[in-house]
Short mmCIF file of C-alpha atoms in Angstrom, two decimals:
data_model
loop_
_atom_site.label_atom_id
_atom_site.label_comp_id
_atom_site.label_asym_id
_atom_site.label_seq_id
_atom_site.Cartn_x
_atom_site.Cartn_y
_atom_site.Cartn_z
CA ASN A 1 -26.50 -26.30 -37.69
CA ILE A 2 -22.85 -25.84 -36.51
CA SER A 3 -22.70 -28.29 -33.55
CA ALA A 4 -19.76 -30.22 -32.91
CA MET A 5 -17.60 -28.23 -34.91
CA ASN A 6 -14.84 -27.19 -32.62
CA LEU A 7 -16.08 -23.45 -32.82
CA ASP A 8 -14.49 -21.19 -30.46
CA VAL A 9 -16.22 -17.92 -30.69
CA GLN A 10 -17.02 -15.17 -28.30
CA PRO A 11 -20.18 -14.15 -28.17
CA LEU A 12 -22.52 -15.93 -30.14
CA PRO A 13 -22.71 -14.65 -33.62
CA TYR A 14 -25.75 -12.00 -33.71
CA LEU A 15 -28.98 -13.60 -35.08
CA GLY A 16 -31.42 -10.67 -35.19
CA GLY A 17 -31.59 -10.40 -39.16
CA MET A 18 -32.86 -14.26 -39.41
CA PRO A 19 -36.39 -14.19 -39.04
CA LYS A 20 -36.89 -17.70 -40.91
CA LEU A 21 -34.59 -19.17 -38.52
CA ALA A 22 -36.50 -22.21 -37.20
CA GLU A 23 -33.78 -24.28 -35.65
CA LEU A 24 -30.23 -22.96 -34.18
CA ALA A 25 -28.14 -26.05 -33.22
CA ALA A 26 -24.85 -25.14 -31.83
CA SER A 27 -24.27 -27.57 -29.10
CA HIS A 28 -20.75 -29.16 -28.58
CA ASN A 29 -18.56 -26.12 -29.46
CA ARG A 30 -16.56 -23.72 -27.16
CA PHE A 31 -18.78 -20.82 -27.39
CA THR A 32 -18.29 -18.43 -24.73
CA GLY A 33 -19.87 -15.46 -22.83
CA SER A 34 -23.03 -14.28 -22.71
CA VAL A 35 -26.43 -15.26 -24.90
CA ASP A 36 -28.34 -12.19 -26.28
CA TRP A 37 -31.58 -14.17 -25.34
CA ASP A 38 -34.00 -10.99 -25.66
CA THR A 39 -33.13 -11.17 -29.58
CA ILE A 40 -32.70 -15.31 -30.09
CA LEU A 41 -36.38 -15.84 -28.52
CA SER A 42 -37.86 -12.75 -30.55
CA LEU A 43 -37.32 -14.54 -33.73
CA PRO A 44 -40.90 -15.38 -35.08
CA SER A 45 -40.23 -18.90 -36.58
CA LEU A 46 -37.67 -20.33 -33.88
CA ILE A 47 -38.84 -23.51 -32.32
CA SER A 48 -35.61 -25.34 -31.56
CA ILE A 49 -32.65 -23.87 -29.05
CA HIS A 50 -29.47 -26.63 -28.97
CA LEU A 51 -26.65 -24.77 -26.78
CA ASP A 52 -25.91 -27.30 -24.57
CA HIS A 53 -22.32 -28.34 -23.95
CA ASN A 54 -20.44 -25.41 -24.54
CA ARG A 55 -18.72 -22.85 -21.97
CA LEU A 56 -21.48 -19.87 -22.26
CA SER A 57 -21.65 -17.84 -19.27
CA GLY A 58 -24.09 -14.91 -18.14
CA SER A 59 -27.79 -15.31 -17.74
CA LEU A 60 -30.69 -17.91 -18.58
CA PRO A 61 -33.52 -16.80 -20.24
CA ALA A 62 -35.35 -14.10 -17.96
CA SER A 63 -38.21 -15.54 -16.07
CA HIS A 64 -41.07 -13.97 -18.46
CA TRP A 65 -39.65 -15.74 -21.08
CA TRP A 66 -40.44 -19.16 -19.49
CA ARG A 67 -44.42 -17.93 -19.82
CA SER A 68 -44.32 -16.07 -23.01
CA PRO A 69 -46.19 -17.20 -25.94
CA LEU A 70 -42.74 -18.50 -27.56
CA PHE A 71 -42.29 -21.27 -24.71
CA ARG A 72 -46.18 -22.02 -24.13
CA ASP A 73 -47.27 -22.42 -27.47
CA ARG A 74 -44.10 -23.24 -30.05
CA LEU A 75 -41.11 -24.02 -29.07
CA MET A 76 -40.36 -27.83 -28.96
CA TYR A 77 -36.48 -27.94 -28.01
CA PHE A 78 -34.70 -26.19 -25.51
CA GLU A 79 -31.13 -27.81 -24.36
CA VAL A 80 -28.67 -25.61 -22.89
CA SER A 81 -27.15 -28.01 -20.15
CA VAL A 82 -23.72 -28.34 -19.39
CA ASN A 83 -23.05 -24.75 -19.33
CA ALA A 84 -21.95 -23.98 -15.74
CA GLY A 85 -21.44 -20.56 -16.03
CA LEU A 86 -25.68 -19.93 -17.00
CA THR A 87 -27.65 -18.35 -14.06
CA GLY A 88 -31.40 -17.85 -13.41
CA SER A 89 -34.86 -19.14 -12.49
CA PHE A 90 -38.07 -20.06 -13.49
CA GLY A 91 -39.66 -16.96 -11.44
CA ASP A 92 -38.82 -15.27 -8.39
CA PRO A 93 -36.28 -17.14 -6.74
CA SER A 94 -37.32 -16.70 -3.04
CA ASP A 95 -40.75 -17.83 -4.46
CA SER A 96 -41.51 -21.47 -2.69
CA HIS A 97 -44.99 -21.90 -4.28
CA PRO A 98 -44.55 -21.02 -8.14
CA PRO A 99 -47.52 -21.51 -10.16
CA PRO A 100 -47.20 -24.03 -12.77
CA LEU A 101 -45.61 -23.77 -16.13
CA VAL A 102 -47.52 -24.15 -19.05
CA PHE A 103 -45.31 -25.94 -22.61
CA ASN A 104 -48.11 -26.71 -24.63
CA SER A 105 -45.11 -28.15 -27.82
CA LEU A 106 -41.95 -28.64 -25.83
CA LEU A 107 -40.83 -31.84 -26.29
CA TRP A 108 -37.25 -31.69 -24.79
CA LEU A 109 -35.97 -29.54 -21.81
CA HIS A 110 -32.75 -29.93 -20.85
CA ALA A 111 -31.26 -27.99 -18.57
CA ALA A 112 -28.49 -29.84 -16.71
CA THR A 113 -25.34 -28.56 -15.05
CA VAL A 114 -26.02 -24.91 -15.16
CA ASN A 115 -26.59 -22.48 -12.21
CA LEU A 116 -30.53 -22.96 -12.02
CA LEU A 117 -31.68 -20.94 -8.79
CA GLY A 118 -34.97 -20.48 -6.80
CA TRP A 119 -37.81 -22.84 -6.89
CA LEU A 120 -38.92 -25.30 -9.30
CA PRO A 121 -42.39 -25.05 -10.54
CA PRO A 122 -45.14 -27.86 -11.62
CA ILE A 123 -44.68 -28.27 -15.11
CA ALA A 124 -47.60 -29.07 -17.24
CA ALA A 125 -46.35 -29.93 -20.82
CA PRO A 126 -49.00 -32.41 -22.28
CA GLU A 127 -46.09 -33.52 -25.19
CA LEU A 128 -42.63 -33.52 -23.31
CA VAL A 129 -40.33 -36.50 -23.56
CA SER A 130 -37.56 -35.77 -21.57
CA LEU A 131 -36.92 -33.62 -18.89
CA ASP A 132 -33.13 -33.05 -17.47
CA LEU A 133 -32.29 -30.60 -14.74
CA ALA A 134 -29.35 -32.48 -12.94
CA GLU A 135 -26.55 -30.90 -11.20
CA ASN A 136 -28.42 -27.82 -10.36
CA MET A 137 -27.46 -28.03 -6.82
CA GLN A 138 -29.33 -24.54 -5.85
CA LEU A 139 -32.40 -25.27 -7.40
CA ARG A 140 -35.39 -25.98 -4.91
CA GLY A 141 -38.58 -27.71 -5.15
CA ASN A 142 -41.50 -29.86 -3.45
CA TYR A 143 -41.24 -33.17 -5.60
CA THR A 144 -44.99 -34.12 -4.15
CA ARG A 145 -45.86 -30.93 -5.31
CA PHE A 146 -43.82 -31.25 -9.00
CA ALA A 147 -45.46 -34.73 -9.26
CA ASN A 148 -49.19 -33.94 -8.33
CA GLN A 149 -49.78 -30.82 -9.84
CA GLY A 150 -47.69 -30.90 -13.29
CA TYR A 151 -49.06 -32.84 -16.03
CA LEU A 152 -45.98 -34.48 -17.86
CA PRO A 153 -48.42 -38.08 -19.19
CA LYS A 154 -45.67 -38.41 -22.24
CA VAL A 155 -42.13 -37.92 -19.94
CA SER A 156 -39.88 -41.11 -20.06
CA ALA A 157 -37.00 -39.61 -18.46
CA LEU A 158 -36.78 -37.24 -15.58
CA SER A 159 -33.51 -36.41 -13.93
CA LEU A 160 -33.71 -33.96 -10.87
CA ASP A 161 -30.14 -35.58 -9.38
CA ASP A 162 -27.71 -33.29 -7.34
CA THR A 163 -30.83 -30.79 -6.48
CA LEU A 164 -32.50 -29.57 -3.29
CA MET A 165 -35.30 -31.35 -4.32
CA GLU A 166 -36.94 -32.42 -0.89
CA GLY A 167 -40.89 -33.85 -0.29
CA THR A 168 -42.25 -37.48 -0.89
CA LEU A 169 -42.72 -39.66 -3.56
CA GLU A 170 -46.39 -40.08 -2.69
CA PHE A 171 -49.03 -39.32 -5.24
CA THR A 172 -53.05 -38.72 -4.81
CA ALA A 173 -56.13 -39.90 -6.98
CA HIS A 174 -56.45 -36.66 -8.25
CA ALA A 175 -53.18 -36.43 -9.97
CA MET A 176 -54.01 -40.18 -10.97
CA GLU A 177 -57.13 -38.74 -12.50
CA ARG A 178 -55.76 -36.34 -15.14
CA THR A 179 -54.93 -38.94 -18.31
CA ASN A 180 -54.49 -37.91 -21.90
CA SER A 181 -55.91 -39.56 -24.97
CA ASP A 182 -53.25 -42.65 -24.82
CA GLY A 183 -54.72 -43.03 -21.33
CA PHE A 184 -51.68 -41.76 -19.66
CA HIS A 185 -51.76 -39.65 -16.52
CA THR A 186 -48.93 -37.41 -15.33
CA MET A 187 -46.45 -39.34 -15.13
CA GLY A 188 -47.27 -42.66 -16.31
CA ASN A 189 -45.05 -42.87 -19.02
CA VAL A 190 -42.26 -42.29 -16.99
CA ASP A 191 -39.66 -45.29 -17.83
CA ASP A 192 -36.37 -43.75 -15.83
CA LEU A 193 -37.23 -41.58 -12.73
CA SER A 194 -33.36 -40.22 -10.98
CA ILE A 195 -33.67 -38.25 -8.03
CA ILE A 196 -30.01 -39.02 -6.65
CA ASN A 197 -28.39 -36.99 -4.21
CA ALA A 198 -31.31 -34.97 -2.95
CA ARG A 199 -33.63 -34.31 -0.05
CA LEU A 200 -36.35 -36.78 -0.48
CA SER A 201 -38.20 -38.05 2.68
CA GLY A 202 -40.96 -40.69 3.41
CA THR A 203 -41.54 -43.98 2.38
CA LEU A 204 -41.38 -46.01 -0.63
CA PRO A 205 -44.93 -46.35 -1.47
CA CYS A 206 -46.04 -50.07 -1.45
CA ASP A 207 -48.49 -49.13 -5.00
CA ILE A 208 -45.73 -46.76 -6.32
CA GLY A 209 -46.26 -48.93 -9.75
CA ALA A 210 -49.93 -47.66 -9.95
CA PHE A 211 -48.56 -44.25 -10.44
CA TYR A 212 -45.48 -45.00 -12.68
CA THR A 213 -47.00 -47.83 -14.33
CA ARG A 214 -43.96 -47.94 -17.06
CA LEU A 215 -40.77 -47.37 -14.74
CA HIS A 216 -38.20 -49.78 -15.73
CA THR A 217 -35.39 -47.69 -13.95
CA LEU A 218 -36.01 -46.17 -10.29
CA SER A 219 -32.80 -44.48 -9.17
CA ILE A 220 -33.41 -42.47 -5.64
CA SER A 221 -29.98 -42.92 -4.02
CA ASN A 222 -28.43 -40.72 -1.22
CA ASN A 223 -32.12 -39.36 0.19
CA MET A 224 -33.75 -39.86 3.73
CA ILE A 225 -36.17 -42.32 2.22
CA SER A 226 -37.20 -44.93 5.29
CA GLY A 227 -39.71 -47.48 5.59
CA GLU A 228 -39.77 -50.99 4.30
CA ILE A 229 -39.92 -52.71 0.82
CA CYS A 230 -43.12 -53.74 0.39
CA PRO A 231 -43.71 -57.19 -2.04
CA GLU A 232 -46.67 -54.77 -3.66
CA PHE A 233 -43.89 -52.86 -4.67
CA ILE A 234 -42.43 -55.80 -6.73
CA ASP A 235 -45.87 -57.02 -7.92
CA HIS A 236 -47.06 -53.55 -8.79
CA ARG A 237 -44.66 -52.62 -11.10
CA PRO A 238 -43.07 -55.81 -12.94
CA THR A 239 -41.32 -54.04 -15.42
CA LEU A 240 -38.58 -53.25 -13.00
CA ARG A 241 -35.23 -54.07 -14.22
CA HIS A 242 -33.07 -51.33 -11.95
CA ILE A 243 -33.63 -49.98 -8.48
CA SER A 244 -30.88 -48.11 -6.69
CA ILE A 245 -32.08 -46.82 -2.95
CA ASP A 246 -28.63 -46.96 -1.64
CA HIS A 247 -27.31 -44.63 1.03
CA ASN A 248 -31.25 -44.29 2.25
CA LEU A 249 -32.84 -45.08 5.34
CA ILE A 250 -34.53 -48.29 4.20
CA SER A 251 -35.05 -50.91 7.13
CA GLY A 252 -37.35 -54.29 7.53
CA LEU A 253 -37.13 -57.45 5.85
CA LEU A 254 -36.06 -58.01 1.82
CA PRO A 255 -39.09 -59.30 0.11
CA GLY A 256 -39.02 -62.80 -1.63
CA ASN A 257 -40.25 -61.72 -4.44
CA LEU A 258 -37.91 -59.02 -5.32
CA PHE A 259 -36.25 -61.19 -8.34
CA ASP A 260 -39.56 -62.75 -9.44
CA HIS A 261 -40.07 -60.37 -12.68
CA GLY A 262 -36.40 -60.14 -13.87
CA LEU A 263 -35.07 -57.64 -11.83
CA SER A 264 -31.07 -57.25 -13.25
CA THR A 265 -29.71 -54.82 -10.61
CA PHE A 266 -30.67 -54.03 -6.79
CA LEU A 267 -28.57 -51.81 -5.15
CA ALA A 268 -29.35 -50.98 -1.56
CA GLN A 269 -26.02 -50.67 0.46
CA ASN A 270 -26.07 -48.13 3.64
CA ASN A 271 -29.49 -48.89 4.85
CA ALA A 272 -30.74 -50.72 7.86
CA LEU A 273 -32.23 -53.40 5.92
CA GLU A 274 -32.55 -56.50 7.86
CA GLY A 275 -33.03 -60.31 8.51
CA PRO A 276 -32.02 -63.08 6.36
CA ILE A 277 -32.02 -63.82 2.68
CA PRO A 278 -35.00 -65.08 1.47
CA GLN A 279 -35.34 -68.54 0.53
CA ASP A 280 -36.94 -67.63 -2.72
CA TRP A 281 -34.66 -65.89 -4.34
CA TYR A 282 -32.79 -68.89 -5.22
CA ARG A 283 -35.52 -71.17 -5.53
CA LEU A 284 -36.62 -69.26 -8.41
CA GLN A 285 -33.63 -70.15 -10.73
CA VAL A 286 -33.02 -66.66 -11.68
CA GLU A 287 -31.31 -66.06 -15.21
CA SER A 288 -31.09 -62.72 -15.80
CA SER A 289 -27.34 -61.53 -14.94
CA THR A 290 -27.79 -59.08 -11.99
CA ALA A 291 -25.33 -56.88 -9.50
CA VAL A 292 -26.64 -57.15 -5.71
CA ASN A 293 -25.20 -54.53 -3.53
CA MET A 294 -26.52 -55.04 0.13
CA ARG A 295 -23.33 -53.61 2.06
CA PHE A 296 -23.54 -51.98 5.43
CA ASN A 297 -26.86 -53.20 6.40
CA ARG A 298 -28.32 -55.39 9.58
CA LEU A 299 -28.57 -58.74 7.40
CA ASN A 300 -28.48 -61.70 9.26
CA GLY A 301 -28.76 -65.25 9.92
CA THR A 302 -26.83 -67.81 7.26
CA LEU A 303 -25.52 -66.58 3.95
CA PRO A 304 -26.59 -69.39 1.87
CA LEU A 305 -23.76 -68.50 -0.42
CA PHE A 306 -23.30 -71.96 -2.32
CA ALA A 307 -27.18 -71.81 -2.91
CA LEU A 308 -27.07 -68.75 -4.39
CA ILE A 309 -24.03 -69.24 -6.49
CA ALA A 310 -25.39 -72.58 -7.77
CA THR A 311 -28.81 -71.32 -8.90
CA THR A 312 -28.34 -67.68 -9.87
CA GLN A 313 -26.73 -66.02 -12.93
CA TRP A 314 -25.52 -63.05 -10.36
CA HIS A 315 -21.99 -61.65 -11.71
CA LEU A 316 -21.73 -59.14 -8.48
CA PHE A 317 -22.68 -60.17 -4.86
CA GLN A 318 -21.80 -57.62 -1.96
CA VAL A 319 -23.23 -58.52 1.70
CA ASP A 320 -19.92 -57.55 3.20
CA HIS A 321 -20.09 -55.45 6.54
CA ASN A 322 -23.17 -57.49 7.69
CA GLN A 323 -24.41 -59.44 10.51
CA PHE A 324 -24.39 -62.74 9.39
CA ASP A 325 -23.28 -65.30 11.85
CA SER A 326 -22.55 -68.32 9.29
CA VAL A 327 -21.88 -69.01 5.60
CA ASP A 328 -23.87 -72.42 4.32
CA THR A 329 -21.30 -74.14 2.44
CA CYS A 330 -23.81 -77.44 1.32
CA ASP A 331 -23.97 -78.04 -2.29
CA ASN A 332 -27.08 -76.39 -3.65
CA PRO A 333 -30.33 -78.65 -2.85
CA PHE A 334 -32.63 -77.01 -4.77
CA GLY A 335 -31.49 -77.73 -8.32
CA GLU A 336 -28.32 -79.03 -10.58
CA GLN A 337 -25.54 -76.58 -10.57
CA ARG A 338 -24.34 -74.56 -13.17
CA PRO A 339 -21.46 -72.68 -14.08
CA SER A 340 -21.93 -69.38 -12.25
CA PRO A 341 -20.80 -66.20 -14.39
CA LEU A 342 -19.53 -64.37 -10.62
CA SER A 343 -17.30 -62.38 -10.62
CA ALA A 344 -16.94 -60.56 -7.50
CA LEU A 345 -17.98 -61.82 -4.19
CA HIS A 346 -17.77 -59.86 -1.13
CA ILE A 347 -18.41 -61.59 2.53
CA SER A 348 -16.13 -59.95 4.39
CA HIS A 349 -16.89 -58.04 8.41
CA ASN A 350 -19.76 -60.45 9.35
#
C-alpha cells in the first residue's frame, strides 16, 4: 500500500516478479505514464487494484480483460477514477448492443473521470456495491437496457453523471423477478441514483419505488424527462430524502403529499410545473430542514408566503421567475407561529 504518499514516478514500477501480490494500492499520488495492464492483470493472486487519483495516461485494460477469468471470478476492487489520460472501452466501441459483463466477486468498480469510449454493457455483478462511471463524456449507453438486462442486487450507489446515457427510467416485470437470497432484485438496493447531465428521456415512473425499493437520493437533473410528478411516486418510496429533477421538461401540478415522508431537498427549477402551492405543504407542519427550489417554472395563483414561513422548517425557498399573481401576507391560519430557520427567500419576477 503506497497510497497518498505524494509519489511522483513514471511509469509504475514493474510488478511481474510479485506472484503473491493480492492488493495494489497506489491511489492519490502523482504517478504518470502508461500502465502495463497485461503484467498487472496476469498476477495470479491479485484481487484488488486501486490506482485512482493519479495522472496516468495511455490505455485502460484491453477489452478482452473485462471478460477474463480475473474480472469474472476473482477481482474484488477496481478503482482508476480521476486519471483523465486513461482511454479505453468495455468492448467493441461500435457495438451498440454489447453482451452483458459478468463480475462474480467484484465489490467496487470506479472508473469516473477517465475517457471511456463506446457503449456501456449491462452488468451482472451479484456482489457489486458501488458503481461510479461518472464524467465519461464519450461513454454511451441505454439505461433502459442497462437496468433491465443487468443484475446488480447489492449496488447501493450508482453514478452515471456526465455521460451520453440515453433511454428511460422504465423497468420491466422480468427485471423485478430476478432476486437474490436477500430478496433484492436487480436494482432493489440502490439508495443513491445519480444520472445528471445525460440524455435520459421518457417520464418519471409513478411506481419507481417498486423498482428502487430503498431509494434515498434521486438525482436526474439536466436531462429530457417529461410528464408529471404522480402522488404515487412519493407514496411508493417513503425513504426518499433528496430529489433533484431540475432542468428537465417536467410539467403538471405539484403533488400535495410531496413532503409527507420527510423529504428534505426538492430541486425542480427550470421545468414546466404549474398551478398553485398545495395547501397540504403547510398544513402538515413539516419538521425537516428543507431546501426547495422551483425557480423558472409556471407556478401561479396566490403565494402563501407567511403560512409557509410559519409552519415549515425550510431554510431555502426559491420560487422566483414564476407566474404568481399575489402574495398572501396574512398570519398563519393553521397553527401557532414558530421561529423560522429560513436563510434565503427568492420570490422576484412573478
